[in-house]
CSV table of C-alpha atoms and ligand atoms in Angstrom, one decimal:
chain,number,residue,atom,x,y,z
A,1,MET,CA,-10.9,13.4,40.4
A,2,SER,CA,-9.8,10.0,41.0
A,3,PRO,CA,-11.4,8.5,44.1
A,4,THR,CA,-9.4,7.2,47.0
A,5,ALA,CA,-10.0,3.7,48.2
A,6,ALA,CA,-12.0,5.1,51.1
A,7,ASN,CA,-14.8,6.6,49.0
A,8,ARG,CA,-15.0,3.9,46.3
A,9,PRO,CA,-18.3,2.1,46.0
A,10,ALA,CA,-17.9,-1.6,46.6
A,11,LEU,CA,-19.3,-2.4,43.2
A,12,SER,CA,-19.6,-0.8,39.8
A,13,VAL,CA,-21.8,-2.1,37.1
A,14,VAL,CA,-20.8,-1.0,33.6
A,15,ALA,CA,-23.2,-1.5,30.7
A,16,PRO,CA,-22.6,-0.1,27.1
A,17,CYS,CA,-25.9,0.7,25.4
A,18,TYR,CA,-26.5,1.3,21.7
A,19,ASN,CA,-30.1,1.9,20.8
A,20,GLU,CA,-31.3,0.0,23.8
A,21,GLN,CA,-34.3,2.2,24.8
A,22,ASP,CA,-36.6,-0.9,24.7
A,23,VAL,CA,-34.6,-3.0,27.2
A,24,LEU,CA,-33.1,-0.3,29.4
A,25,PRO,CA,-36.1,0.0,31.9
A,26,GLU,CA,-36.3,-3.7,32.4
A,27,PHE,CA,-32.5,-4.0,32.6
A,28,LEU,CA,-32.4,-1.4,35.3
A,29,ARG,CA,-35.3,-2.9,37.2
A,30,ARG,CA,-33.7,-6.4,37.3
A,31,LEU,CA,-30.2,-5.0,38.0
A,32,SER,CA,-31.5,-2.8,40.8
A,33,SER,CA,-33.3,-5.6,42.6
A,34,VAL,CA,-30.1,-7.7,42.4
A,35,LEU,CA,-28.0,-4.8,43.8
A,36,ASP,CA,-30.6,-4.2,46.6
A,37,GLY,CA,-30.3,-7.9,47.5
A,38,ILE,CA,-26.6,-7.8,47.7
A,39,GLY,CA,-26.5,-4.5,49.8
A,40,GLY,CA,-23.4,-2.4,50.1
A,41,THR,CA,-22.5,0.6,48.0
A,42,SER,CA,-22.8,0.4,44.3
A,43,GLU,CA,-23.0,2.5,41.1
A,44,ILE,CA,-24.3,1.7,37.7
A,45,VAL,CA,-22.4,3.3,34.9
A,46,LEU,CA,-24.5,3.4,31.7
A,47,VAL,CA,-22.6,4.4,28.5
A,48,ASP,CA,-24.7,5.6,25.6
A,49,ASP,CA,-22.7,4.8,22.6
A,50,GLY,CA,-24.2,7.4,20.3
A,51,SER,CA,-27.7,5.9,20.2
A,52,ARG,CA,-30.2,7.3,17.8
A,53,ASP,CA,-33.2,6.4,19.7
A,54,GLY,CA,-34.5,7.4,23.2
A,55,THR,CA,-31.7,5.6,25.1
A,56,TRP,CA,-30.1,8.8,26.4
A,57,ASP,CA,-33.4,10.2,27.7
A,58,ALA,CA,-34.1,7.0,29.3
A,59,MET,CA,-30.7,7.0,31.0
A,60,THR,CA,-30.8,10.6,32.3
A,61,GLY,CA,-34.4,9.9,33.5
A,62,ALA,CA,-33.1,6.9,35.4
A,63,ALA,CA,-30.0,8.8,36.7
A,64,ALA,CA,-32.3,11.5,38.1
A,65,ALA,CA,-34.4,9.0,39.9
A,66,ASP,CA,-31.6,6.8,41.3
A,67,PRO,CA,-28.4,8.4,42.7
A,68,ARG,CA,-26.6,5.1,42.0
A,69,ILE,CA,-26.9,5.6,38.3
A,70,VAL,CA,-24.3,7.5,36.2
A,71,ALA,CA,-25.3,8.2,32.6
A,72,VAL,CA,-22.4,8.8,30.2
A,73,ARG,CA,-22.9,9.8,26.6
A,74,LEU,CA,-20.3,9.5,24.0
A,75,MET,CA,-19.9,12.0,21.1
A,76,ARG,CA,-20.8,9.3,18.5
A,77,ASN,CA,-21.0,5.6,18.1
A,78,HIS,CA,-17.6,4.2,19.0
A,79,GLY,CA,-18.5,0.5,19.0
A,80,HIS,CA,-19.1,-1.9,21.9
A,81,GLN,CA,-15.5,-2.3,23.0
A,82,LEU,CA,-14.6,1.4,23.2
A,83,ALA,CA,-18.0,2.3,24.8
A,84,LEU,CA,-17.2,-0.3,27.4
A,85,THR,CA,-13.7,1.2,27.8
A,86,ALA,CA,-15.2,4.6,28.4
A,87,GLY,CA,-17.4,3.1,31.2
A,88,LEU,CA,-14.5,1.2,32.7
A,89,SER,CA,-12.3,4.2,32.9
A,90,LEU,CA,-14.9,6.2,34.7
A,91,CYS,CA,-16.2,3.7,37.1
A,92,ARG,CA,-15.0,3.9,40.7
A,93,GLY,CA,-15.9,0.6,42.3
A,94,GLU,CA,-13.7,-1.9,44.1
A,95,ARG,CA,-15.2,-4.6,41.9
A,96,ILE,CA,-16.6,-4.1,38.4
A,97,LEU,CA,-19.3,-6.1,36.7
A,98,ILE,CA,-19.2,-5.8,32.9
A,99,ILE,CA,-22.6,-6.7,31.5
A,100,ASP,CA,-24.6,-6.1,28.3
A,101,ALA,CA,-27.7,-4.0,28.6
A,102,ASP,CA,-29.8,-6.4,26.5
A,103,LEU,CA,-30.3,-8.9,29.4
A,104,GLN,CA,-28.6,-11.7,27.5
A,105,ASP,CA,-26.4,-12.0,30.5
A,106,PRO,CA,-28.6,-12.3,33.6
A,107,PRO,CA,-27.7,-9.8,36.3
A,108,GLU,CA,-29.1,-12.4,38.8
A,109,LEU,CA,-25.8,-14.3,38.5
A,110,LEU,CA,-24.0,-11.4,40.3
A,111,PRO,CA,-24.3,-12.9,43.9
A,112,GLU,CA,-22.8,-16.1,42.6
A,113,MET,CA,-20.0,-14.2,40.9
A,114,MET,CA,-19.3,-12.3,44.1
A,115,ALA,CA,-19.1,-15.5,46.1
A,116,LEU,CA,-16.7,-17.0,43.6
A,117,MET,CA,-14.5,-13.9,43.7
A,118,ASP,CA,-14.4,-14.3,47.5
A,119,GLY,CA,-13.2,-17.9,47.0
A,120,ALA,CA,-16.5,-19.9,47.3
A,121,ASP,CA,-14.9,-22.7,45.3
A,122,GLY,CA,-12.4,-23.2,48.1
A,123,GLN,CA,-9.4,-22.3,45.9
A,124,GLY,CA,-8.9,-18.7,47.1
A,125,ALA,CA,-10.0,-15.4,45.9
A,126,ALA,CA,-10.3,-14.8,42.2
A,127,ASP,CA,-9.3,-11.8,40.1
A,128,VAL,CA,-11.8,-12.5,37.4
A,129,VAL,CA,-15.0,-14.4,37.3
A,130,TYR,CA,-16.2,-14.8,33.8
A,131,GLY,CA,-19.5,-16.0,32.4
A,132,GLN,CA,-19.1,-19.0,30.2
A,133,ARG,CA,-22.0,-19.8,28.0
A,134,ARG,CA,-23.4,-23.3,28.1
A,135,GLN,CA,-26.3,-22.6,25.8
A,136,ARG,CA,-27.3,-19.7,23.7
A,137,ASP,CA,-31.0,-19.1,23.3
A,138,GLY,CA,-32.4,-17.1,20.5
A,139,GLU,CA,-29.1,-16.7,18.6
A,140,SER,CA,-28.9,-18.0,15.0
A,141,LEU,CA,-27.1,-21.2,14.2
A,142,PHE,CA,-24.8,-19.2,12.1
A,143,LYS,CA,-23.9,-16.9,15.0
A,144,ARG,CA,-23.3,-19.9,17.3
A,145,ALA,CA,-21.2,-21.8,14.7
A,146,SER,CA,-19.1,-18.8,13.7
A,147,ALA,CA,-18.5,-18.0,17.4
A,148,ALA,CA,-17.4,-21.6,18.1
A,149,ALA,CA,-15.1,-21.6,15.1
A,150,PHE,CA,-13.6,-18.3,16.0
A,151,TYR,CA,-12.8,-19.2,19.6
A,152,ARG,CA,-11.3,-22.5,18.5
A,153,LEU,CA,-9.1,-20.7,15.9
A,154,ILE,CA,-7.9,-18.0,18.3
A,155,GLY,CA,-7.2,-20.6,20.9
A,156,ARG,CA,-4.9,-22.3,18.4
A,157,ILE,CA,-2.9,-19.3,17.1
A,158,THR,CA,-2.4,-17.3,20.3
A,159,ASP,CA,-0.2,-18.0,23.3
A,160,ILE,CA,-2.7,-16.8,25.8
A,161,GLU,CA,-5.7,-18.8,26.9
A,162,ILE,CA,-8.8,-17.0,25.8
A,163,PRO,CA,-11.7,-18.9,27.3
A,164,THR,CA,-14.0,-20.4,24.7
A,165,ASP,CA,-17.7,-19.3,24.7
A,166,ALA,CA,-17.1,-16.4,27.0
A,167,GLY,CA,-18.1,-12.8,26.2
A,168,ASP,CA,-17.3,-9.7,28.2
A,169,PHE,CA,-19.8,-10.6,30.9
A,170,ARG,CA,-17.6,-10.8,33.9
A,171,LEU,CA,-16.7,-9.5,37.4
A,172,ILE,CA,-13.2,-8.1,37.8
A,173,THR,CA,-11.2,-6.6,40.6
A,174,ARG,CA,-10.0,-3.0,40.7
A,175,ARG,CA,-6.5,-4.3,40.2
A,176,VAL,CA,-7.4,-6.0,37.0
A,177,LEU,CA,-9.3,-3.0,35.8
A,178,ASP,CA,-6.4,-0.7,36.5
A,179,LEU,CA,-4.1,-2.9,34.4
A,180,LEU,CA,-6.7,-3.1,31.7
A,181,THR,CA,-7.2,0.6,31.5
A,182,ALA,CA,-3.4,1.1,31.4
A,183,MET,CA,-3.3,-0.6,28.0
A,184,PRO,CA,-3.4,2.1,25.4
A,185,GLU,CA,-4.3,-0.1,22.3
A,186,ARG,CA,-7.1,1.1,20.1
A,187,HIS,CA,-8.3,-2.1,18.6
A,188,ARG,CA,-9.5,-3.5,21.8
A,189,PHE,CA,-10.5,-7.1,22.3
A,190,ILE,CA,-11.3,-6.8,26.0
A,191,ARG,CA,-12.0,-10.4,26.8
A,192,GLY,CA,-8.6,-11.3,25.4
A,193,MET,CA,-6.9,-8.4,27.2
A,194,VAL,CA,-8.4,-9.6,30.5
A,195,ALA,CA,-7.3,-13.1,29.8
A,196,TRP,CA,-3.8,-11.8,29.0
A,197,ILE,CA,-3.6,-10.0,32.4
A,198,GLY,CA,-3.7,-13.4,34.1
A,199,GLY,CA,-4.2,-13.9,37.8
A,200,ARG,CA,-6.9,-16.3,39.0
A,201,GLN,CA,-9.7,-16.4,36.5
A,202,VAL,CA,-12.6,-18.7,37.1
A,203,PRO,CA,-15.6,-19.5,34.9
A,204,LEU,CA,-19.2,-19.4,35.9
A,205,VAL,CA,-21.2,-21.5,33.5
A,206,TYR,CA,-24.6,-20.1,32.5
A,207,ASP,CA,-27.2,-20.3,29.8
A,208,ARG,CA,-27.2,-17.2,27.6
A,209,GLN,CA,-30.7,-15.8,27.2
A,210,ALA,CA,-32.3,-14.4,24.1
A,211,ARG,CA,-32.3,-10.6,23.8
A,212,ALA,CA,-35.1,-9.1,25.9
A,213,ALA,CA,-35.9,-6.6,23.2
A,214,GLY,CA,-34.4,-4.9,20.2
A,215,GLU,CA,-32.0,-6.6,17.9
A,216,SER,CA,-28.3,-7.5,17.8
A,217,LYS,CA,-26.0,-4.6,17.0
A,218,TYR,CA,-23.4,-7.0,15.7
A,219,PRO,CA,-24.1,-7.6,12.0
A,220,LEU,CA,-21.8,-9.9,10.1
A,221,ALA,CA,-19.5,-7.1,9.0
A,222,LYS,CA,-18.9,-6.0,12.6
A,223,MET,CA,-18.4,-9.5,13.7
A,224,VAL,CA,-15.7,-10.1,11.1
A,225,ARG,CA,-14.0,-6.8,12.0
A,226,PHE,CA,-14.1,-7.9,15.7
A,227,ALA,CA,-12.5,-11.2,14.8
A,228,VAL,CA,-9.8,-9.6,12.8
A,229,ASP,CA,-9.1,-7.2,15.6
A,230,ALA,CA,-8.9,-10.1,18.0
A,231,ILE,CA,-6.5,-12.1,15.9
A,232,THR,CA,-4.2,-9.3,14.9
A,233,ALA,CA,-4.1,-8.0,18.5
A,234,PHE,CA,-3.1,-11.3,20.0
A,235,SER,CA,-1.3,-13.3,17.2
A,236,VAL,CA,1.4,-12.8,14.7
A,237,VAL,CA,0.7,-16.2,13.2
A,238,PRO,CA,-0.9,-14.6,10.0
A,239,LEU,CA,2.3,-12.6,9.5
A,240,MET,CA,4.3,-15.8,9.9
A,241,ALA,CA,2.0,-17.6,7.5
A,242,SER,CA,2.7,-15.0,4.8
A,243,MET,CA,6.4,-15.7,5.4
A,244,THR,CA,5.9,-19.5,4.9
A,245,ILE,CA,3.9,-18.9,1.7
A,246,GLY,CA,6.6,-16.5,0.6
A,247,TRP,CA,9.3,-19.2,1.0
A,248,VAL,CA,7.2,-21.8,-0.9
A,249,MET,CA,6.6,-19.3,-3.7
A,250,ALA,CA,10.3,-18.4,-3.8
A,251,ALA,CA,11.2,-22.0,-4.0
A,252,ILE,CA,8.8,-22.6,-6.9
A,253,GLY,CA,10.0,-19.5,-8.6
A,254,PHE,CA,13.6,-20.6,-8.3
A,255,ALA,CA,12.8,-24.0,-9.7
A,256,PHE,CA,11.1,-22.3,-12.7
A,257,PHE,CA,14.2,-20.2,-13.1
A,258,VAL,CA,16.6,-23.2,-13.2
A,259,TYR,CA,14.2,-25.0,-15.5
A,260,SER,CA,14.2,-22.1,-18.0
A,261,ILE,CA,18.0,-21.7,-17.9
A,262,VAL,CA,18.6,-25.4,-18.4
A,263,GLY,CA,16.0,-25.3,-21.3
A,264,TRP,CA,17.9,-22.4,-22.9
A,265,LEU,CA,21.3,-24.1,-22.5
A,266,PHE,CA,20.1,-27.2,-24.3
A,267,GLY,CA,18.6,-25.0,-27.0
A,268,HIS,CA,15.0,-26.0,-26.9
A,269,THR,CA,13.4,-22.8,-25.7
A,270,LEU,CA,9.7,-23.4,-26.0
A,271,PRO,CA,7.2,-20.7,-26.5
A,272,GLY,CA,6.4,-21.1,-22.8
A,273,TRP,CA,3.6,-18.6,-22.7
A,274,THR,CA,1.5,-20.8,-20.4
A,275,SER,CA,4.1,-21.4,-17.8
A,276,LEU,CA,5.0,-17.7,-17.8
A,277,MET,CA,1.5,-16.6,-17.4
A,278,ALA,CA,0.9,-19.2,-14.6
A,279,ALA,CA,4.0,-18.0,-12.8
A,280,VAL,CA,3.1,-14.3,-13.1
A,281,GLY,CA,-0.5,-14.9,-12.0
A,282,LEU,CA,0.4,-17.1,-9.1
A,283,LEU,CA,3.2,-14.8,-7.9
A,284,GLY,CA,1.1,-11.7,-8.4
A,285,GLY,CA,-1.7,-13.2,-6.4
A,286,MET,CA,0.5,-14.3,-3.5
A,287,GLN,CA,2.2,-10.9,-3.4
A,288,PHE,CA,-1.1,-9.2,-3.1
A,289,LEU,CA,-2.2,-11.5,-0.4
A,290,MET,CA,1.0,-10.9,1.6
A,291,LEU,CA,0.8,-7.1,1.0
A,292,GLY,CA,-2.8,-7.4,2.4
A,293,ILE,CA,-1.6,-9.1,5.6
A,294,ILE,CA,1.2,-6.7,6.1
A,295,GLY,CA,-1.2,-3.9,5.4
A,296,ALA,CA,-3.5,-5.1,8.1
A,297,TYR,CA,-0.8,-4.8,10.7
A,298,LEU,CA,0.6,-1.6,9.3
A,299,GLY,CA,-2.9,-0.1,9.4
A,300,ARG,CA,-3.1,-0.9,13.1
A,301,LEU,CA,0.3,0.5,13.8
A,302,TYR,CA,-0.7,3.7,12.0
A,303,ASP,CA,-3.9,3.9,14.0
A,304,GLN,CA,-2.1,3.4,17.2
A,305,SER,CA,0.6,5.9,16.4
A,306,LYS,CA,-2.0,8.6,15.9
A,307,GLY,CA,-2.6,8.4,19.6
A,308,ARG,CA,-6.1,9.8,19.5
A,309,PRO,CA,-8.2,9.6,22.5
A,310,LEU,CA,-10.1,6.3,22.7
A,311,PHE,CA,-13.3,8.0,23.4
A,312,MET,CA,-14.7,11.4,23.8
A,313,ILE,CA,-17.2,12.1,26.5
A,314,ARG,CA,-20.1,14.4,25.9
A,315,ASP,CA,-21.9,14.5,29.2
A,316,ILE,CA,-21.9,12.9,32.5
A,317,VAL,CA,-25.0,13.1,34.6
A,318,GLY,CA,-25.4,12.0,38.2
A,319,GLY,CA,-22.9,10.5,40.6
A,320,PRO,CA,-20.7,12.3,43.0
A,321,ARG,CA,-18.5,14.1,40.4
B,1,LIG,N1,-23.2,-2.0,21.9
B,1,LIG,C1,-22.6,-0.7,21.9
B,1,LIG,N2,-22.1,-0.2,20.8
B,1,LIG,C2,-22.2,-0.8,19.5
B,1,LIG,C3,-22.8,-2.1,19.5
B,1,LIG,C4,-23.3,-2.7,20.7
B,1,LIG,O1,-22.5,-0.2,23.0
B,1,LIG,O2,-21.8,-0.2,18.5
B,1,LIG,C5,-23.7,-2.6,23.1
B,1,LIG,C6,-25.2,-3.1,23.0
B,1,LIG,O3,-26.1,-2.1,23.4
B,1,LIG,C7,-25.2,-4.2,24.0
B,1,LIG,C8,-23.8,-4.8,23.9
B,1,LIG,O4,-23.0,-3.8,23.4
B,1,LIG,O5,-25.4,-3.8,25.4
B,1,LIG,C9,-23.7,-6.1,23.1
B,1,LIG,O6,-24.2,-5.8,21.8
B,1,LIG,P1,-25.3,-6.8,21.1
B,1,LIG,O7,-26.2,-7.3,22.2
B,1,LIG,O8,-25.9,-6.1,20.0
B,1,LIG,O9,-24.3,-8.0,20.6
B,1,LIG,P2,-24.6,-9.5,20.6
B,1,LIG,O10,-25.1,-9.9,22.0
B,1,LIG,O11,-25.7,-9.7,19.6
B,1,LIG,O12,-23.3,-10.2,20.2
B,2,LIG,MG1,-26.6,-9.1,22.9
C-alpha cells in the first residue's frame, strides 16, 4: 500500500544496521528525544542487514515499545547501500533523514537540517541538506586519507559534483527520494545518485564523532569495492583511459613493425630476441589491463541485466501496514 500524501508522516528516519546491538538502544534514545523535541508525526525505519548478533531482537523489542518504530529485516547481508535502499523504498515520510546507526552522525543536527531545508539560510527551500564532515574523530589516518583521496579523484573524473567529505547522512525531500528509488541500478553509490539528481543541495558542516560502540563494518576490501562502484557508476574515464593507452601501444607497435621491415630490407636482421620479448610482454600486459577494465563494466552490465530484486524483505514489524 502506498500512502497518500494525507497520511504520510512528516518525517521518516532511515537507519541501516549491521551487527549494531551495542549502539542501537543509545541510538534510539538519542534519536527519540530529538524527534520528541521537533514534534509532528514521524517514523523510524530500522533495517537489519542480516545481522548475526542481537540486532533484530533489539529492533523488534523497540518496535513493540514505540509505535513510531518500524523494524525491517533483510534475508541476508546486502551491504550498507542496498540496506539503505530497502529502508528508503519502505519509508513513507514527507522528508527523510538518512543516518548511520552507530551515532557517528549526531541525530541532534536534525532540527538544524530541517531549518535549512525550510530555507533558514535565506536562499529558499532546499531539496537536500547533507552533512559535510569537518573533522573525523576516532577514524584512522588511513581511513581519512583514503577518503580524502577518493573524493578528490571522483571529483576530477565525473561530471557531477559529488560533495567532498560527505557521507550518506542527509535530509532529503520526498521528491528527491522518489527520483532516487526510481533508479534501478544495482551498484548503488547513493550519495552520488542524490548529487546527480540536483535541485538545491546545501551542506551542513559538522564534526564526525567516533563510533559509539562496535566496530566499522567497512574493512579495506569493502571500501575498495565501494570506490570502484562509485567510479564505474559515474564515470567512463577509466574506459577512455584504456583507449588512450591502446593508441599509445598501437603507435609503439607500429614503430616496431616499420623498424623490423626496414631492418629486413637492408639485410641486417638481428637476432632481436630482446625486443621481441619486450614487445610481447608489454603488449600482453596492456591487453590484460584493458580487458580488466572492460570486464569491470561488462560485469556491471551483466549484473544489471539480470534484473534481480535489489533486496528481499523477510519481516516487517510495527507501523501501520
Ligand atoms: N551497514 C549495513 N550493512 C553492511 C555494513 C554496514 O547496514 O554490510 C550499516 C552499519 O550498521 C552502519 C552504517 O551502515 O549503520 C555505516 O557502516 P559503518 O559505520 O560500519 O561504516 P563507517 O562509518 O565505518 O564508514
Ligand atoms: Mg560508522
